[in-house]
Short mmCIF file of C-alpha atoms in Angstrom, two decimals:
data_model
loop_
_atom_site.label_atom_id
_atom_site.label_comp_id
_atom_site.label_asym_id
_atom_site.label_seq_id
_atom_site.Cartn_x
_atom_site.Cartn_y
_atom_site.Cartn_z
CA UNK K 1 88.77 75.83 100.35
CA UNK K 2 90.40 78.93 98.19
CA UNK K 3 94.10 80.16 98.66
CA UNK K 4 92.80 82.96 100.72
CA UNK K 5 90.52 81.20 102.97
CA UNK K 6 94.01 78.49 103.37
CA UNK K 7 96.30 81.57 103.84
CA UNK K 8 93.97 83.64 106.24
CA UNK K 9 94.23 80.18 108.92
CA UNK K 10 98.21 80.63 109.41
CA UNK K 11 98.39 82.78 111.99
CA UNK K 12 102.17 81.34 113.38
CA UNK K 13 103.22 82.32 109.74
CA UNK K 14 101.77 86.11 110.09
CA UNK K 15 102.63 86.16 113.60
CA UNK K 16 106.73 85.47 112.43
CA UNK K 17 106.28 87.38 109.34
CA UNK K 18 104.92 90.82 111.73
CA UNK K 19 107.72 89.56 114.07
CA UNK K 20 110.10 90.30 110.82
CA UNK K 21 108.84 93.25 109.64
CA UNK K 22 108.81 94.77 112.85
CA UNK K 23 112.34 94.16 113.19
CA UNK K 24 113.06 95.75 110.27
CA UNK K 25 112.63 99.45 109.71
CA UNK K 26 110.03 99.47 106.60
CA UNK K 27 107.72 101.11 109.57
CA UNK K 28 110.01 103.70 110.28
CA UNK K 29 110.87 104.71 106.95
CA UNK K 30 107.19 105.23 106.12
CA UNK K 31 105.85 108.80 105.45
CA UNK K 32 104.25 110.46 108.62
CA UNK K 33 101.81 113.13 109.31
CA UNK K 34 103.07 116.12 108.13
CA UNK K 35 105.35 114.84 105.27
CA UNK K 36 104.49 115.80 101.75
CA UNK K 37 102.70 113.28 99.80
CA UNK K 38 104.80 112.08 96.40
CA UNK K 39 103.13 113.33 93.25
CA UNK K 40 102.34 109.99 91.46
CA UNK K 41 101.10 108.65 87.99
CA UNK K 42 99.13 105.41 88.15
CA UNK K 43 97.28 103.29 85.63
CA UNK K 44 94.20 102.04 86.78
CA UNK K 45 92.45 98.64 86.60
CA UNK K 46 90.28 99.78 83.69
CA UNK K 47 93.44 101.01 81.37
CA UNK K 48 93.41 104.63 82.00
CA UNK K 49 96.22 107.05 83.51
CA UNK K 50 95.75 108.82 87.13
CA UNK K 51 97.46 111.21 88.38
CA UNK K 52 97.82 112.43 92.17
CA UNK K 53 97.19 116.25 91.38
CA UNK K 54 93.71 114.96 89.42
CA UNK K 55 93.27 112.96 93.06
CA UNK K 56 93.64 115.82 95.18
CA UNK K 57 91.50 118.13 93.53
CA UNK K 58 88.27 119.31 95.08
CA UNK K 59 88.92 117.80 98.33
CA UNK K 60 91.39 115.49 100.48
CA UNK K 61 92.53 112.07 99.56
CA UNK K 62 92.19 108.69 100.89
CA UNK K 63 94.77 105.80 100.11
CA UNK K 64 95.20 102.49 100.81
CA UNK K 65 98.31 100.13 99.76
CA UNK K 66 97.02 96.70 99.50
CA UNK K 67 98.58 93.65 98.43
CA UNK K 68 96.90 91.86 96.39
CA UNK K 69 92.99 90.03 95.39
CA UNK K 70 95.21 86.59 96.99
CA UNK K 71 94.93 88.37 99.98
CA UNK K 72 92.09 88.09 102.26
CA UNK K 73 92.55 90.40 104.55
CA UNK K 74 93.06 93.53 101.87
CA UNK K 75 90.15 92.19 100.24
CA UNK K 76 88.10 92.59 103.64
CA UNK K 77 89.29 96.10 104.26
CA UNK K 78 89.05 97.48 100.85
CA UNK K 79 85.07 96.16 100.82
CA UNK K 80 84.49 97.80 104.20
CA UNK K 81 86.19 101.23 102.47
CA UNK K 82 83.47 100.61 99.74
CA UNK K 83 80.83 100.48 102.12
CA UNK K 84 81.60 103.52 103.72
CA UNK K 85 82.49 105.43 100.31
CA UNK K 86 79.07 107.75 100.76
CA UNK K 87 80.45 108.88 104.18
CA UNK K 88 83.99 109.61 102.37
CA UNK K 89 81.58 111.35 99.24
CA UNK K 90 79.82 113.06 101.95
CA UNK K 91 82.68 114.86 103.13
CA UNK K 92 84.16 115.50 99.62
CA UNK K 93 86.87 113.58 99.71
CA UNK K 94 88.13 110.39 97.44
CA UNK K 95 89.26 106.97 98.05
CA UNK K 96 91.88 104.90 95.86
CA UNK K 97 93.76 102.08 96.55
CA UNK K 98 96.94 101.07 95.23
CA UNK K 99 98.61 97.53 94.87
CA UNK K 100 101.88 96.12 92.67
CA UNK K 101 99.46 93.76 91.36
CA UNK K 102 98.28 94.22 87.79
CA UNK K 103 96.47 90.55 86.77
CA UNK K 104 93.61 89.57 86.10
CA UNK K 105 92.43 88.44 89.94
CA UNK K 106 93.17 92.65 90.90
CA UNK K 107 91.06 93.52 87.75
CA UNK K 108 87.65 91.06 88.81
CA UNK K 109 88.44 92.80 92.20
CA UNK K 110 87.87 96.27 90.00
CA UNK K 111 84.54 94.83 88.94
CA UNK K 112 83.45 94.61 92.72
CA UNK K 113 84.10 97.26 94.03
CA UNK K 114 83.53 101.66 93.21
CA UNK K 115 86.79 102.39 94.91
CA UNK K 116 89.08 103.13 92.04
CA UNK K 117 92.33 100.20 92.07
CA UNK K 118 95.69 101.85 90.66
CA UNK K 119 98.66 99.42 89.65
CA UNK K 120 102.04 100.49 91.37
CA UNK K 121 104.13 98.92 88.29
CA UNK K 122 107.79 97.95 89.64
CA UNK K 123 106.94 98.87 93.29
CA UNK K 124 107.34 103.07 92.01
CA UNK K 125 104.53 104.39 94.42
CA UNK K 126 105.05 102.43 97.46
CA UNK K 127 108.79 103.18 97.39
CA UNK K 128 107.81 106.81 97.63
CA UNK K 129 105.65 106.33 100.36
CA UNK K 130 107.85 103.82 101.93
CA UNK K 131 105.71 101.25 102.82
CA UNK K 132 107.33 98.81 100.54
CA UNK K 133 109.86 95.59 101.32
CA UNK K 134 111.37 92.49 99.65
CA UNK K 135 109.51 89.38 100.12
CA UNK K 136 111.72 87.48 102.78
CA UNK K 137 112.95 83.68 101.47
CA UNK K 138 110.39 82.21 104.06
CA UNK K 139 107.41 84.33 103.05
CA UNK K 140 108.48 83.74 99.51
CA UNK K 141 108.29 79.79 100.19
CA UNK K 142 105.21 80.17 102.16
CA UNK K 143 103.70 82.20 98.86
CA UNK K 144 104.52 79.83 96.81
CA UNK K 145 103.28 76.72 98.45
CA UNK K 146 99.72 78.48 98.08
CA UNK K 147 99.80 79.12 94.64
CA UNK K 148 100.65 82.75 94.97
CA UNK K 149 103.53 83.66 92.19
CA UNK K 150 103.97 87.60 93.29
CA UNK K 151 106.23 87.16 90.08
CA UNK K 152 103.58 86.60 87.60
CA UNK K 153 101.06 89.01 89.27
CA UNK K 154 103.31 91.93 89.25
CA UNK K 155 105.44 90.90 86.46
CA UNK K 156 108.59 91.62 88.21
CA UNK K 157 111.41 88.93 88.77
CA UNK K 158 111.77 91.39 92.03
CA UNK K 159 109.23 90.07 94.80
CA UNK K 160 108.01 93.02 96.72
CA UNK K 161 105.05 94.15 98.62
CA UNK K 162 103.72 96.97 100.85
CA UNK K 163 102.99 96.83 104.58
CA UNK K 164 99.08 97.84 105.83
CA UNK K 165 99.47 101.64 104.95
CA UNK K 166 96.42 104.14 104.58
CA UNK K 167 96.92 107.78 104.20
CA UNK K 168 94.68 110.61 104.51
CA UNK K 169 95.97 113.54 102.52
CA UNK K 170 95.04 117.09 102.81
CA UNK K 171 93.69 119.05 99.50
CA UNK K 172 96.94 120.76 99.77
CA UNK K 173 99.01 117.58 98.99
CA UNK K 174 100.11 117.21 103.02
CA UNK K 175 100.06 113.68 104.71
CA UNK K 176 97.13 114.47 107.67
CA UNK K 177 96.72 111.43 109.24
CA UNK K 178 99.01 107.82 108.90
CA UNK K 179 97.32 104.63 109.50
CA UNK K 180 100.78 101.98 108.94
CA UNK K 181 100.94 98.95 110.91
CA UNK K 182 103.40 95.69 110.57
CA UNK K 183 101.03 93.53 111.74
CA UNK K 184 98.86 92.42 107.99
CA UNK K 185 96.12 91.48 110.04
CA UNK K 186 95.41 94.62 111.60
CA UNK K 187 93.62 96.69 108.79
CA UNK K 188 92.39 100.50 109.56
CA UNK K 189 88.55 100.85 110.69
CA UNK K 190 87.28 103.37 108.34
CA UNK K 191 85.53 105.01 111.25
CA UNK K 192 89.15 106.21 112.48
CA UNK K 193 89.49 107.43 108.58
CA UNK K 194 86.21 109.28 108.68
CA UNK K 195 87.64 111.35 111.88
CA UNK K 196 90.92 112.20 110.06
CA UNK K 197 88.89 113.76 107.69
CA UNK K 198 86.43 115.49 110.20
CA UNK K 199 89.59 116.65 112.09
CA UNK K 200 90.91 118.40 108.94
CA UNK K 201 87.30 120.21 107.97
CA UNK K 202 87.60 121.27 112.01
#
């Protein structure tokens, strides 16, 4: 049995971590509709430099924080955003997802996938967004006890990760449409993506 497949079977730990997060006010602090996405610079899986103004042209944006390849369900949604990446083409718009991790298990994810990964190196991107928190001591433990060293994978002595956040953002550089949930098992159908975008082109 893998880490993830161990990991994805703990639902009292997920069900205390949303408990957590929800009592915190990462949630809250997240950008909304209406707020002006960051401008960012990323470096991508393959080695190369992205920037959010070379994102947004030609069309709106799509972006999804994810955690990590470790975790199972990020790995689930960002395949189903792959899947549906000729619906996003078909309305001109582009997909990218974002994660602190920058190892080797993020980069075979690269190889998978058409959906462009960018590295948020020391947390920079999801702090703008504010989707991002520090690890708790008993998520750290519970990491840890499945072989997942967020230290090593991000190469930060800082443990830090973002919440489920996807953003749909307008060719103008405004946040359309917010898709942020505590709850890591609940990941964003790309059907409700798909009508954010319709909505905009209405």
């Amino acid at each position: 049995m893998s880490i993830g497949d161990r990991m994805s079977n703990t639902s009292a730990f997920y069900d205390g971590l949303q408990d957590w997060i929800a009592a915190s006010d990462v949630v809250e602090r997240a950008l909304k509709a209406g707020d002006p996405m960051p401008a960012f610079l990323a470096p991508s899986a393959d080695g190369g430099l992205v920037s959010s103004a070379e994102l947004l042209r030609g069309g709106p944006l799509v972006i999804s924080f994810f955690r990590g390849a470790w975790c199972p369900f990020c790995v689930d949604e960002l395949r189903a955003l792959d899947a549906a990446l000729p619906a996003f083409e078909a309305r001109a718009s582009r997909v990218v997802a974002i994660s602190p991790e920058a190892a080797e298990p993020v980069r075979q994810l690269q190889g998978e996938l058409s959906i462009p990964i960018l590295s948020d190196l020391d947390y920079g991107i999801g702090l703008l967004f504010g989707v991002i928190f520090v690890v708790p001591p008993f998520m750290r433990a519970h990491l840890e006890a499945h072989g997942v060293d967020l230290g090593v994978l991000h190469g930060s002595t800082t443990w830090m990760l973002p919440i489920p956040a996807t953003y749909v953002v307008d060719h103008q550089g405004r946040v359309a449409a917010a898709f942020v949930d505590a709850d890591f098992t609940c990941r964003t159908d790309p059907g409700d993506i798909l009508a954010a975008l319709d909505a905009l082109q209405g």
